[in-house]
XYZ file of C-alpha atoms in Angstrom:
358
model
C 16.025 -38.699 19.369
C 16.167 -42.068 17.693
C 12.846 -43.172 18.695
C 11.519 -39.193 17.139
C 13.244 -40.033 14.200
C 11.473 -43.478 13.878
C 8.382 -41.845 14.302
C 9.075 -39.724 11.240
C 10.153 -42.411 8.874
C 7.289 -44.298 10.015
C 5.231 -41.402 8.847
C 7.275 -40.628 5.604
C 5.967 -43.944 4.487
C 2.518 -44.009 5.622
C 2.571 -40.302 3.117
C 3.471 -42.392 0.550
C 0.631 -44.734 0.922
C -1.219 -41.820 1.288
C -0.509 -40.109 -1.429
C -0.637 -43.045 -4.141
C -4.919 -43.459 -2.751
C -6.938 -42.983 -5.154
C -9.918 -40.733 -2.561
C -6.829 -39.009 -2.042
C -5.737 -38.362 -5.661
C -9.391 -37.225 -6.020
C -9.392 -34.504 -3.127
C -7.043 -31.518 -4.014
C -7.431 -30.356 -0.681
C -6.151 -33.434 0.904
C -2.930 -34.475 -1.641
C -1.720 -30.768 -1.243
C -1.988 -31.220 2.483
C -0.375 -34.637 2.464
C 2.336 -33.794 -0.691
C 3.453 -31.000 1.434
C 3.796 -32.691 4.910
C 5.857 -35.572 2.745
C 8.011 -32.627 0.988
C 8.717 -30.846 4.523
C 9.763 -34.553 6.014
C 12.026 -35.480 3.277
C 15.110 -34.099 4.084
C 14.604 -35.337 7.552
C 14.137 -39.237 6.517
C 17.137 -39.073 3.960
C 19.796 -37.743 6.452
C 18.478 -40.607 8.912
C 18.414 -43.285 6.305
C 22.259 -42.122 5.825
C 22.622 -41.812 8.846
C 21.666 -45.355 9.828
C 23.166 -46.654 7.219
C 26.885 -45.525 7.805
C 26.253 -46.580 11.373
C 25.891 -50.230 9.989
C 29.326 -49.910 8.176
C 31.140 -48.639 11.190
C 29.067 -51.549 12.564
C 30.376 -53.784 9.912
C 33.870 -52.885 9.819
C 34.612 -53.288 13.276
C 33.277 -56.616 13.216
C 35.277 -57.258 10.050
C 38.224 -55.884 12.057
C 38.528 -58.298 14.834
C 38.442 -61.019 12.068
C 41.097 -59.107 9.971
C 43.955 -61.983 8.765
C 46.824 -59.941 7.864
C 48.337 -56.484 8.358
C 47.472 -55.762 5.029
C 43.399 -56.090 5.523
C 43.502 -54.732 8.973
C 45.033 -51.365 7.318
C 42.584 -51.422 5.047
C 39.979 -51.733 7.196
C 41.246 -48.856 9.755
C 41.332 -46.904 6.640
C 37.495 -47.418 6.355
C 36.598 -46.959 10.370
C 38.417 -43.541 10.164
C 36.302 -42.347 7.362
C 33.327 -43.760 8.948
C 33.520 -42.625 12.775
C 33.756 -38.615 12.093
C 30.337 -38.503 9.609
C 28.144 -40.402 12.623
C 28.508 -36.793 15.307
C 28.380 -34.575 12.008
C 25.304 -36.591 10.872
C 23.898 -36.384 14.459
C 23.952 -32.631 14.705
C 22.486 -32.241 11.304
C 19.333 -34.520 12.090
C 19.041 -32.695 16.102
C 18.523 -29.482 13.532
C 16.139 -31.135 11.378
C 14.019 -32.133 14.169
C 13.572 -28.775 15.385
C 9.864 -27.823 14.801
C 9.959 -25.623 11.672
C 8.063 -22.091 11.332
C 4.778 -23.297 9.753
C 5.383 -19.754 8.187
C 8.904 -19.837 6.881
C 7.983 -20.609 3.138
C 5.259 -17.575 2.840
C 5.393 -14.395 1.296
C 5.908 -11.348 3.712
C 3.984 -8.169 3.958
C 6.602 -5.328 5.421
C 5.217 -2.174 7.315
C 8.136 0.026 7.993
C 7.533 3.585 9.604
C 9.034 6.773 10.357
C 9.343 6.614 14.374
C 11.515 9.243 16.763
C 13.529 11.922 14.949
C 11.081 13.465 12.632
C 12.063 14.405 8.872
C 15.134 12.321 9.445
C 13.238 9.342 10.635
C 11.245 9.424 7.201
C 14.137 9.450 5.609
C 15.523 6.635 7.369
C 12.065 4.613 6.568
C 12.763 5.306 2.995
C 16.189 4.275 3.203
C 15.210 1.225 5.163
C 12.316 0.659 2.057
C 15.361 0.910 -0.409
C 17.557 -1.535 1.497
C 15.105 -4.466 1.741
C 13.697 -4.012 -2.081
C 17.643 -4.340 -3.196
C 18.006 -7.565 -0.921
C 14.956 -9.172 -2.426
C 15.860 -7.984 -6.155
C 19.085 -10.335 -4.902
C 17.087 -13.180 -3.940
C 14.798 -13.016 -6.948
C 11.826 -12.013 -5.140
C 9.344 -9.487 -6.340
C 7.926 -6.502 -4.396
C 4.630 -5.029 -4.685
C 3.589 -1.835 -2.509
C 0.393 -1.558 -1.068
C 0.276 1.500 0.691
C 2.472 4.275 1.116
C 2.781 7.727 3.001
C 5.502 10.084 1.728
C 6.683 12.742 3.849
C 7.643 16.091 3.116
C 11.323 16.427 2.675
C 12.075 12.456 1.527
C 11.233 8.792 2.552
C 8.083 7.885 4.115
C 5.835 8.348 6.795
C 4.913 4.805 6.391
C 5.086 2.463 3.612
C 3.726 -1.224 3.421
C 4.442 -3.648 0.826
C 4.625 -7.504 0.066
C 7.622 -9.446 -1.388
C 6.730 -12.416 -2.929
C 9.332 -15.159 -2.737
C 9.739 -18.904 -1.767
C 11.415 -18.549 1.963
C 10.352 -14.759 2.123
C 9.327 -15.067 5.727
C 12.070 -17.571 6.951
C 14.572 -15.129 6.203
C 12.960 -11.321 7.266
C 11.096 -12.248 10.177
C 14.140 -11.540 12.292
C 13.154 -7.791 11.045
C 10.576 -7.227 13.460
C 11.402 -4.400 15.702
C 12.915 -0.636 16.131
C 15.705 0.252 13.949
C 18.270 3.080 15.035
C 20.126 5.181 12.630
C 23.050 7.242 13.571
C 24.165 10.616 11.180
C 24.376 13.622 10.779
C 21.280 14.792 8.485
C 21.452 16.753 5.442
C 19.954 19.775 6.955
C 21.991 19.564 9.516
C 24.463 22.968 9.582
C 26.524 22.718 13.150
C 27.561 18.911 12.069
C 25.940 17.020 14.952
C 25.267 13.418 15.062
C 21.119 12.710 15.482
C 19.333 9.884 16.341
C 15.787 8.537 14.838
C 14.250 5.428 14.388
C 11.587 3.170 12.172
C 10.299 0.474 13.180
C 9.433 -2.541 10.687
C 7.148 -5.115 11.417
C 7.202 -8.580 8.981
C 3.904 -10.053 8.666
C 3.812 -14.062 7.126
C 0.566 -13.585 4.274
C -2.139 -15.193 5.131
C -4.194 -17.644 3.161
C -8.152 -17.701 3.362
C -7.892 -21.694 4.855
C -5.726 -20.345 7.817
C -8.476 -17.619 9.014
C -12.101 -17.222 8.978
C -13.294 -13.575 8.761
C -17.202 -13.146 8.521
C -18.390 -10.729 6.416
C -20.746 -9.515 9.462
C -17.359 -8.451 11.244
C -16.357 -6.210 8.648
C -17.378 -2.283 8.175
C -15.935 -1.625 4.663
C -16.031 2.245 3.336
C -15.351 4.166 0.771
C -13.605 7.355 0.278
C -11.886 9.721 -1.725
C -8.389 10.064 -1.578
C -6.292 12.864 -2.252
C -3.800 10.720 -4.517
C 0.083 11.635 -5.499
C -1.263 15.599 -6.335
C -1.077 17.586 -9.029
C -2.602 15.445 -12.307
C -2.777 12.411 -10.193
C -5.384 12.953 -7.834
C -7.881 10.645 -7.514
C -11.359 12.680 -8.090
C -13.547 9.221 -7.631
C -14.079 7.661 -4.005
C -12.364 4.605 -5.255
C -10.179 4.281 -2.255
C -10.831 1.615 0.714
C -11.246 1.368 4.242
C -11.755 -1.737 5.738
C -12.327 -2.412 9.691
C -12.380 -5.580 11.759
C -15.450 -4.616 14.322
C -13.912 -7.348 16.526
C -10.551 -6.458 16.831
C -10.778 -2.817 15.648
C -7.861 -3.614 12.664
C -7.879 -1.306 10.123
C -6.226 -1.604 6.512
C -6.656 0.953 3.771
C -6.183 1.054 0.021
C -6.152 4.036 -2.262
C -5.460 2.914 -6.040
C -6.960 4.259 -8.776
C -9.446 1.205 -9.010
C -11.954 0.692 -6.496
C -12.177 -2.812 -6.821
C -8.490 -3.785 -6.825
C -8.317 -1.118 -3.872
C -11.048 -4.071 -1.731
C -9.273 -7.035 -3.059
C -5.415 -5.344 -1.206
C -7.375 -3.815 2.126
C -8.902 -7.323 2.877
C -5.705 -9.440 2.333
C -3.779 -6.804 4.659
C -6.763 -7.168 6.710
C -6.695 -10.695 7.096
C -2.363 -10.994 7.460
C -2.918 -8.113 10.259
C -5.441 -10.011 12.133
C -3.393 -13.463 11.825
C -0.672 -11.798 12.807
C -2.311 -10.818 15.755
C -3.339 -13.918 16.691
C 0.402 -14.984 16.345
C 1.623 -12.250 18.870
C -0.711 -13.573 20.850
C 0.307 -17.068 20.653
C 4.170 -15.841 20.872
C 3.165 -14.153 24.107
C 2.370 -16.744 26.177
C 5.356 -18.926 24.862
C 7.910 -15.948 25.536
C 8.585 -17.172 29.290
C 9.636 -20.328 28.161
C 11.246 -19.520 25.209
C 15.165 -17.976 25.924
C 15.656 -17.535 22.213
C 19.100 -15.282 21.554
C 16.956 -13.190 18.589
C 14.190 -11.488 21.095
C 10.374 -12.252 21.685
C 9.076 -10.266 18.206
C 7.848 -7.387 20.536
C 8.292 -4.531 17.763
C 9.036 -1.629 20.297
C 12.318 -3.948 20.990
C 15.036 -1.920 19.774
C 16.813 -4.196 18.065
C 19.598 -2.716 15.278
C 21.501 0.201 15.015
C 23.096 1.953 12.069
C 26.073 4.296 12.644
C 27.140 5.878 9.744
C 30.299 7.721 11.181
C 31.807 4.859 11.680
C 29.853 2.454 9.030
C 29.099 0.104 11.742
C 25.947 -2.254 12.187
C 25.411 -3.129 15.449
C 22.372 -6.166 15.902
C 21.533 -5.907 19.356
C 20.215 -9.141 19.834
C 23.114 -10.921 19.584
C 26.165 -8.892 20.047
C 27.107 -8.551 16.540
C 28.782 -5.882 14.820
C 29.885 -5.707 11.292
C 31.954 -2.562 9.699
C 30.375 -2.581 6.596
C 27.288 -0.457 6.380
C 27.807 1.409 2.924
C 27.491 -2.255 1.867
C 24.463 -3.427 4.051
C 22.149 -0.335 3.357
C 22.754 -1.349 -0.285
C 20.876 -5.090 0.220
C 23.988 -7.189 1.038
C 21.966 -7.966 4.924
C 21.982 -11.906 4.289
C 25.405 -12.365 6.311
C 23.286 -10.268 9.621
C 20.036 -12.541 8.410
C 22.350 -15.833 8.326
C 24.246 -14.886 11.884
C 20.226 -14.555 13.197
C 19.278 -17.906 11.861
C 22.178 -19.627 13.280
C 21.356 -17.739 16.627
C 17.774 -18.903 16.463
C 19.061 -22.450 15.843
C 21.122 -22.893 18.148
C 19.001 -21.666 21.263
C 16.174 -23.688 19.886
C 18.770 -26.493 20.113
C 19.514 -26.375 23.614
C 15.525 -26.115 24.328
C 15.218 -29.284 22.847
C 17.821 -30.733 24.775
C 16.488 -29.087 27.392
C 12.943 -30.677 26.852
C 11.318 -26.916 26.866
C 10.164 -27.480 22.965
């Protein structure tokens, strides 16, 4: 670990060097590259600089200690190692963390794609509800939503709904998301009182900037269309909406605004964040042998959260956990399931590392 953290200081300063060159200075491309790489090792190279630095006092004072003259100084001095001794462990778990390889997406914005699944009306509704829950968490965390396409259905919620939240850390805390949600009530319409079960899935998609994919323009068939709009006043009498396909890959992503051009500009970044995304699932797949993390591989038929309202129990699948306070969770408050996750996620990617699998 010591030699890894070396390594990183090492680095650290070479940024620095970097980053005060004038071709450098000159070449956006290249100081937003390096500024970021310096920004993301930071934390890293100040924990081990304390780190190394409290191990030389510990050092120090039990030198200092074997020299002590009176009973007086030698008190003093114990005083000093006991202070000392417990930070070098607690400062040793806290850089093993730090040198876990970090999400290269964990600081992106997120586009969500939830949808009704088993259980018909009621699994619309559950979407919707779903919808609602996530746009109150990220009105906590100061985020801002923006939908890009959405499906209602007949009697409440949606059919499908996507939408991107724009936030710094977005995808480093939803990405544990990804999967089939269960939901456990008795529906409105429901006269005899009997519990049903439906589902929605969600996926969480990191967005995608144009550096990090290439799409030629010969690999897309775009169309236009007219869409039938929100009815009544609202519908849209121009073919302004937009249909976008991926030949390659056969991806599809629609939008169907009122302007035509705004309607491109949304289909082809949902395009590109649903082919990247692919290419991540991909990439996830043939890591998920090694990988024994406690949160799941990301396959999004994984049922991985249940929501009982009888009982106003949560149940996350993934990791045994089950919290009695639903009425409070559908209203946003999901950061103590999202921190539980995280921790999860840690620490399995903890003992991989130890384990030499990462």
């Amino acid at each position: 670990m010591l030699d890894q953290l070396e390594i990183v200081e090492d680095r650290y300063e070479q940024l620095n060097e970097l980053l005060s060159d004038p071709d450098v200075v000159s070449d956006p491309a290249k100081l937003r590259q390096y500024s970021k790489e310096q920004a993301d090792l930071s934390k890293t190279v100040e924990v081990y600089r304390n780190y190394k630095e409290v191990k030389q006092q510990l050092e120090e004072a039990l030198e200092m200690m074997a020299d002590a003259e009176d009973a007086e100084e030698e008190a003093m001095i114990k005083e000093e190692i006991a202070e000392l001794k417990p930070q070098i462990p607690a400062l040793e778990e806290e850089l093993k963390l730090l040198l876990i390889p970090k999400d290269p997406n964990d600081d992106k914005n997120v586009v969500m794609e939830i949808r009704g699944a088993a259980g018909g009306d009621e699994a619309a509704i559950f979407a919707g509800d779903l919808f609602r829950m996530y746009s109150k968490f990220a009105e906590e965390q100061g985020w801002k939503i923006e939908i890009m396409e959405a499906s209602e259905a007949d009697h409440g919620g949606y059919k499908e709904i996507i939408f991107m939240i724009n936030g710094t850390g977005a995808f480093s805390k939803l990405k544990f998301e990804n999967g089939a949600h269960r939901v456990q009530r008795i529906p409105a319409t429901e006269s005899g009182g009997r519990i049903h079960t439906s589902t929605a899935t969600v996926a969480v998609l990191p967005e995608v900037e144009d550096v990090e994919i290439d799409i030629k323009q010969e690999d897309l068939r775009i169309e236009t269309y007219r869409s039938s709009g929100s009815g009544g006043q609202h519908v849209n009498t121009t073919d302004s909406a937009v249909r976008i396909t991926h030949i390659p890959t056969g991806i599809v992503a629609t939008s169907s605004e009122k302007s035509q051009i705004q309607n491109r500009e949304k289909a082809l970044k949902l395009l590109k964040t649903r082919v990247y995304d692919m290419m991540l699932q991909e990439e996830q797949a043939k890591y998920a042998e090694q990988r024994k993390s406690a949160v799941g591989s990301g396959d999004r038929s994984e049922r991985i959260r249940t929501y009982n309202y009888p009982q106003n129990r949560v149940t996350d699948h993934r990791i045994g956990l089950t919290i009695q306070k639903l009425d409070q969770i559908v209203e946003g408050k999901v950061l103590e399931i999202i921190e539980a996750l995280t921790v999860a996620e840690q620490t399995s990617k903890l003992e991989e590392l130890n384990e030499g699998v990462l």
